[in-house]
Structures are given as C-alpha cells and as structure tokens.
Coordinates of C-alpha atoms in Angstrom, one line a residue:
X1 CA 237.2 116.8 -13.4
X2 CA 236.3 120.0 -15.1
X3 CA 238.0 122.5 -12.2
X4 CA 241.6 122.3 -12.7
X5 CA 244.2 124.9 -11.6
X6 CA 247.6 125.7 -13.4
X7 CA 250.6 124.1 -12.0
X8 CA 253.4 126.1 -12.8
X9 CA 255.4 123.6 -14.7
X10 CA 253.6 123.8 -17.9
X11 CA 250.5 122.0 -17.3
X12 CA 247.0 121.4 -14.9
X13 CA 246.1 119.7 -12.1
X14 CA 242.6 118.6 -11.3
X15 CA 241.6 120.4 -7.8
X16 CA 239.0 118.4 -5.3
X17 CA 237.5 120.5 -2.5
X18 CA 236.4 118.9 0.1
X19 CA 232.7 120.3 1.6
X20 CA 234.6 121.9 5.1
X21 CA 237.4 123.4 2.4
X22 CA 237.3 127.4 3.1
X23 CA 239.2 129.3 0.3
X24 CA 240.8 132.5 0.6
X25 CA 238.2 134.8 -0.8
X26 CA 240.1 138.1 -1.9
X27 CA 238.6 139.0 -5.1
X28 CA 241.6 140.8 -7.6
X29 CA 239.3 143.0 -10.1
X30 CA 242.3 144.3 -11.9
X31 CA 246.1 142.2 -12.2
X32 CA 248.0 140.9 -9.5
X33 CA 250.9 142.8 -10.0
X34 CA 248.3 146.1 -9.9
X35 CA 249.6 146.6 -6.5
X36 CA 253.2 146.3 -7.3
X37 CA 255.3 149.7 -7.4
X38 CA 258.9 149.3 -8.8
X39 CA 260.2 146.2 -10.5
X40 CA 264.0 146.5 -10.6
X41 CA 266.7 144.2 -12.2
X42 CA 270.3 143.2 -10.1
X43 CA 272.7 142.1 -11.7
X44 CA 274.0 140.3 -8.6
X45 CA 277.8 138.9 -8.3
X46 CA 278.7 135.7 -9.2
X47 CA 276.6 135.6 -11.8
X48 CA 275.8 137.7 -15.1
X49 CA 272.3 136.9 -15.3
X50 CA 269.7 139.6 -13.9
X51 CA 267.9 139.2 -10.6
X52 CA 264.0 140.3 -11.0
X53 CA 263.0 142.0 -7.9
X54 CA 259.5 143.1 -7.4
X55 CA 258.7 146.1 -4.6
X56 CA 255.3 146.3 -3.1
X57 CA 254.3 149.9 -1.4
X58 CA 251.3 150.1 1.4
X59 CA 248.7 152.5 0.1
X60 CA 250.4 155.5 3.0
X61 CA 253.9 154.8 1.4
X62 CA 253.2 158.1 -1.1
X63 CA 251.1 160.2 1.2
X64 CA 253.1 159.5 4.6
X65 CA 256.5 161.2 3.6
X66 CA 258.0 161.0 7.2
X67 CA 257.2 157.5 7.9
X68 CA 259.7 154.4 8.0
X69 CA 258.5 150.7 7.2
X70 CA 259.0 147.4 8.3
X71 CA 260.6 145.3 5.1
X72 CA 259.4 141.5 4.5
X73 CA 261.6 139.9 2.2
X74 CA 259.5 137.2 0.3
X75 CA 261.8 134.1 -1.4
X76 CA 259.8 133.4 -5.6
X77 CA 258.9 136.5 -5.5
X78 CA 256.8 136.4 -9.0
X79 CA 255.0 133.1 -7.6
X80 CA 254.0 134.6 -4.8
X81 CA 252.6 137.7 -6.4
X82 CA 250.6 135.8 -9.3
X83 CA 249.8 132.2 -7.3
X84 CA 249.5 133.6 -4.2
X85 CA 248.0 136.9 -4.5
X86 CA 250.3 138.4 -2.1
X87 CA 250.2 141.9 -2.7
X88 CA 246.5 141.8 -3.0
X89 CA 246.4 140.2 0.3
X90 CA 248.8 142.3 1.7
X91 CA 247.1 145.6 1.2
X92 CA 243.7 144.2 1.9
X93 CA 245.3 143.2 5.3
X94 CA 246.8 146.4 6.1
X95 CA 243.6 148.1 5.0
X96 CA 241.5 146.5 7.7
X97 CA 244.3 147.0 10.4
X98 CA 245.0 143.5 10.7
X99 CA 248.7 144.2 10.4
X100 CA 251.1 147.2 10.3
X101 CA 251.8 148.7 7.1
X102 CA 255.1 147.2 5.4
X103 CA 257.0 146.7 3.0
X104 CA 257.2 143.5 0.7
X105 CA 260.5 142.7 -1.7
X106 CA 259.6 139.8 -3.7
X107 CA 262.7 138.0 -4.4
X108 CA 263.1 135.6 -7.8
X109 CA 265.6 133.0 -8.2
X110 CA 268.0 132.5 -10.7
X111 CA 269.4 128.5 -10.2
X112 CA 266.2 127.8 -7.4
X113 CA 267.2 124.2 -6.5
X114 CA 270.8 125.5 -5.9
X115 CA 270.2 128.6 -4.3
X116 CA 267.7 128.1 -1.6
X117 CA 269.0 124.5 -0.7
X118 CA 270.0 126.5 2.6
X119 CA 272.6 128.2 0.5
X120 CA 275.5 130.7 2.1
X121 CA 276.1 132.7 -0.8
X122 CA 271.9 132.9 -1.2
X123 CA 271.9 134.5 2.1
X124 CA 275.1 136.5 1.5
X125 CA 273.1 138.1 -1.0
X126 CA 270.5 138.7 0.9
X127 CA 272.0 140.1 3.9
X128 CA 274.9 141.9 2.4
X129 CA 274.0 143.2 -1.4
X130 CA 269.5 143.4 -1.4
X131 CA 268.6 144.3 2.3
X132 CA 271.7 147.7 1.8
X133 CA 270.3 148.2 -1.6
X134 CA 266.4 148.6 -0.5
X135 CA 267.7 150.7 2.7
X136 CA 269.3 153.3 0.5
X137 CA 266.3 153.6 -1.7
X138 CA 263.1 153.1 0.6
X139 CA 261.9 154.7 3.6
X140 CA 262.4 151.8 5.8
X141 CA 262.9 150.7 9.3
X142 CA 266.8 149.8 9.1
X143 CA 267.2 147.3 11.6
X144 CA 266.6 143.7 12.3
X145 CA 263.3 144.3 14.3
X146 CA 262.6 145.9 10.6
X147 CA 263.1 143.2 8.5
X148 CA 261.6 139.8 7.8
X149 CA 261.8 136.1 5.8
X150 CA 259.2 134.3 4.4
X151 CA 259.3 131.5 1.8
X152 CA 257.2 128.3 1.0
X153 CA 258.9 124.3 0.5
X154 CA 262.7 125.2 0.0
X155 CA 261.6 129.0 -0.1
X156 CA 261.2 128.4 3.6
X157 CA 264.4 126.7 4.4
X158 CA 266.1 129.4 2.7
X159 CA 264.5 132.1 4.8
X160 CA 265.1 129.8 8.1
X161 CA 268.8 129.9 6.7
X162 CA 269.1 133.3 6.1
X163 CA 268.1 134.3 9.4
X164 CA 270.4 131.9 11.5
X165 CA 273.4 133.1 9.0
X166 CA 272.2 136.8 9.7
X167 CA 270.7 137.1 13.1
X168 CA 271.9 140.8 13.1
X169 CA 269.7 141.7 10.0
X170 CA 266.7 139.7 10.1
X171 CA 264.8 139.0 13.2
X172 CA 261.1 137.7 11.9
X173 CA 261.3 134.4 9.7
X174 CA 258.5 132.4 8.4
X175 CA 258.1 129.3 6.3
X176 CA 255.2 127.7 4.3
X177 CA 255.5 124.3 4.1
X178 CA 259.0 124.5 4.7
X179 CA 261.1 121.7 3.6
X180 CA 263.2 121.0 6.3
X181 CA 263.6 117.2 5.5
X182 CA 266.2 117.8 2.7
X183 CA 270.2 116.8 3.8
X184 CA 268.7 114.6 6.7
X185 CA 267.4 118.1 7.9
X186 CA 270.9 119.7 8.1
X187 CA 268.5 123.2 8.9
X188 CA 266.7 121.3 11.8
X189 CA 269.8 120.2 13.5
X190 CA 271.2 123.3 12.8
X191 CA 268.3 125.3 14.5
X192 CA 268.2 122.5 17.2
X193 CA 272.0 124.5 18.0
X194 CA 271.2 127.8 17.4
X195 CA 271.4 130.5 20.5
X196 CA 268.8 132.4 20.7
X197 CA 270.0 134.0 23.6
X198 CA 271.1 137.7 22.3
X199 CA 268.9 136.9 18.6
X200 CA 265.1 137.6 19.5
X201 CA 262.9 136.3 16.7
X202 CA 259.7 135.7 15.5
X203 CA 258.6 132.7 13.7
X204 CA 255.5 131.4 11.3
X205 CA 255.4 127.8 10.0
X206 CA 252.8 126.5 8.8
X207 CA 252.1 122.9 6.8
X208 CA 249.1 120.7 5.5
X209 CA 248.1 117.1 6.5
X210 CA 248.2 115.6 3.0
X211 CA 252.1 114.5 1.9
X212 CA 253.5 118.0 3.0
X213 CA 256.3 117.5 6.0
X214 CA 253.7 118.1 8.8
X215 CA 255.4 116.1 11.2
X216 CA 259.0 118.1 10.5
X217 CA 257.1 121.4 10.7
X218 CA 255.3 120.8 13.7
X219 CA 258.2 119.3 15.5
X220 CA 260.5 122.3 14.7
X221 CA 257.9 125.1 15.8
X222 CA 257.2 122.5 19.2
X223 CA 261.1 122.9 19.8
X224 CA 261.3 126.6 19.1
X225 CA 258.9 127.5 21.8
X226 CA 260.2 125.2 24.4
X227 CA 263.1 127.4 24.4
X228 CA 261.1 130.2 24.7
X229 CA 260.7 131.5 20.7
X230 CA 257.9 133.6 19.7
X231 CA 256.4 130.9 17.0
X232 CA 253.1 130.5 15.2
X233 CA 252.2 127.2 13.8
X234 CA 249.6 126.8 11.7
X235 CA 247.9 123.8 10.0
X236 CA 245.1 123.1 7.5
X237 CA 243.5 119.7 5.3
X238 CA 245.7 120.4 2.4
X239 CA 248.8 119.9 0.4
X240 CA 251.9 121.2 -1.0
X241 CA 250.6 123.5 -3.2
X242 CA 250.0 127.5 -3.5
X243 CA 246.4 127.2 -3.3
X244 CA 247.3 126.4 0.6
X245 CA 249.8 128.9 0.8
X246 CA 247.5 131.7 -0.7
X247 CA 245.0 130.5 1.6
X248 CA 247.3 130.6 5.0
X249 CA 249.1 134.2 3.5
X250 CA 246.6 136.4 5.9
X251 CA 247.9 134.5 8.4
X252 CA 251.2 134.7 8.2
X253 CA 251.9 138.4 7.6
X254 CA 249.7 138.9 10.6
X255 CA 251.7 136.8 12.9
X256 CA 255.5 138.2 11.3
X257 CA 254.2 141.7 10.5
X258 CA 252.5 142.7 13.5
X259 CA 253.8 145.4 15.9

C-alpha cells in the first residue's frame, strides 16, 4: 500500500479509504502552527518540567480591542494543531460564520497516561493555575458559559473529568472518541451520578464504528439527554485515529462553540 500516514509513535500506517469515505478537505498552504499566536512555557507545580501551551487568536482578536472571547481548552494540544489541523480549521470555521469567534488553548502533557487517566490534580491544574493565567492575559469571556473542554481517547475523559470536578469553570465539554471504558468506566458511573441540576452544560461525543468504544460513547451521550443535557453525538465508518478526529473537528467546535 503506497498511501500511508504517520502514526505518531515513530512509524507509518497504511490508510484504506473506503469509496463513501469523505475527508476533511481544508487545504493548509503555509504551517499548521501559521495560525498560532503565542506559545508560552509553565512551569506548573508538582513538577519541574515545562508545560508547552499553544494560544490560538481569531483573525478580530487584534482589530476588535473591546471584545471578550469564549476560551476552548483543547487536551494534546501539539497533536491537535499538527494531526488535526485545528487552528486551520478553527479559523476557516469562524470565517464562514459557522461558529463564534474563540479562543483555543492547546494544552500538552507532560506524564499523558498519568495525567489524563481522569486525574484530580490534571484538573486542579486546569481549573485553578491555566484557566486564571489565560484570564489575566487574554480578553476573554471569564465565566463558565466562556469556557470549554475538548480532548480525543483519554484526552476526552480528561476533559469529561475536568468539568464534573469544576462545574463552576467549565460548562461546554466534548470528547473524541473518548475512552470511557478505562477503570470499569469509573467516569461513566461517575457522570451516571452527577447533578446537573444547578451545572448547565453542553456536550459533543463523537466515536467511529471500527474498534473505537462506540457502544460506551453512544450510551453515555443517550443517558445525558434523557436527563435533559444539551448533547451532540456524532458517528462516522472509522477508527481510532486523528484522521477521524480531524475529519469530525468542524463539527465539534460548531456544536460546543456556538452561541
């Protein structure tokens, strides 16, 4: 198979698309990271090892000096810039007025398997150290209705986590093929319990049919809106892999990110 596709562990994989197979079709003339305006380093308590955070700007941030943003924080932040194309995406889908304009922090891990293996002191950091720290220095809107999760497999989990931790900071949360199978779904059974009562939110999950925890997926997103969640659920003929998640991206900023 001559088309193969870099799998982010050092090697390829040979990619078969099927004739119905629709890819995303964003064309990147320049870098990924072109759209990208600050990359900043934390040095983030316990550990002495710097945190990469990427910040993406919408194209009014510099020309619209009174206006405040919605903020979606984004779990492998670096993977979903290169793999996914997500600031690419992002601006072509506020450019068309598909979606508001926001504000994307791309998030990297240090320790990934520890830290987003629906991890308190992840979250912690999230809610308590990054979302104060873009606040001060962005225009942004500063409350929970402002701010949003989105990760993919246990970037998802993570993001599910953070919110049910947090429900006074974050209020949208999405997952791409989120993992919720791991710990005999400790984050299922702990969403299963969660009162929503006084915590609006907004979810997007989203899996594929081949090998990639549909049946978990769909299940959670069936029991959020039977007690009355705001949920998108989304499917497609695909696996676990960023091809799929680049190609559902559009579609989930739209349903987190819209007014």
């Amino acid at each position: 198979n001559a088309k193969k596709i870099d799998n982010g562990v050092g090697g390829e994989n040979s990619v078969v698309e099927l004739p119905e197979y629709k890819a995303e079709t964003i064309r990147v003339f320049h870098s990924p990271r072109t759209n990208i305006a600050h990359k900043l380093e934390l040095g983030i308590k316990p550990s002495k090892n710097n945190r990469q955070v990427a910040i993406f700007l919408p194209p009014t941030y510099a020309t619209n000096s009174n206006k405040h943003y919605p903020v979606l924080y984004v779990q492998d932040g670096d993977e979903y810039i290169m793999r996914a194309l997500a600031a690419a995406i992002a601006a072509r889908e506020i450019n068309s007025g598909k979606v508001t304009s926001f504000i994307i922090v791309f998030v990297d891990p240090i320790n990934r398997i520890k830290e987003y293996w629906a991890n308190d002191a992840f979250a912690d950091f999230m809610a308590k150290e990054l979302v104060p720290m873009i606040d001060k220095n962005y225009r942004t809107i500063k409350s929970r209705d402002g701010r949003a999760l989105l990760g993919a497999s246990l970037g998802g989990v993570q993001s599910v986590w953070t919110y049910m931790k947090y429900p006074d900071v974050f209020a949208r949360v999405g997952g791409q093929s989120s993992a919720f199978w791991i710990d005999d779904e400790r984050t299922v059974k702990r969403l299963t319990e969660f009162d929503f009562t006084n915590h609006n939110a907004r979810f997007y999950l989203d899996a594929g049919t081949f090998g990639d925890g549909r049946e978990t997926s769909k299940r959670v997103a069936e029991m959020l809106k039977a007690r009355g969640v705001d949920v998108t659920y989304v499917e497609s003929n695909a696996g676990h892999n960023w091809t799929a998640w680049r190609d559902r991206l559009a579609g989930a900023f739209v349903a987190l990110m819209r007014e």
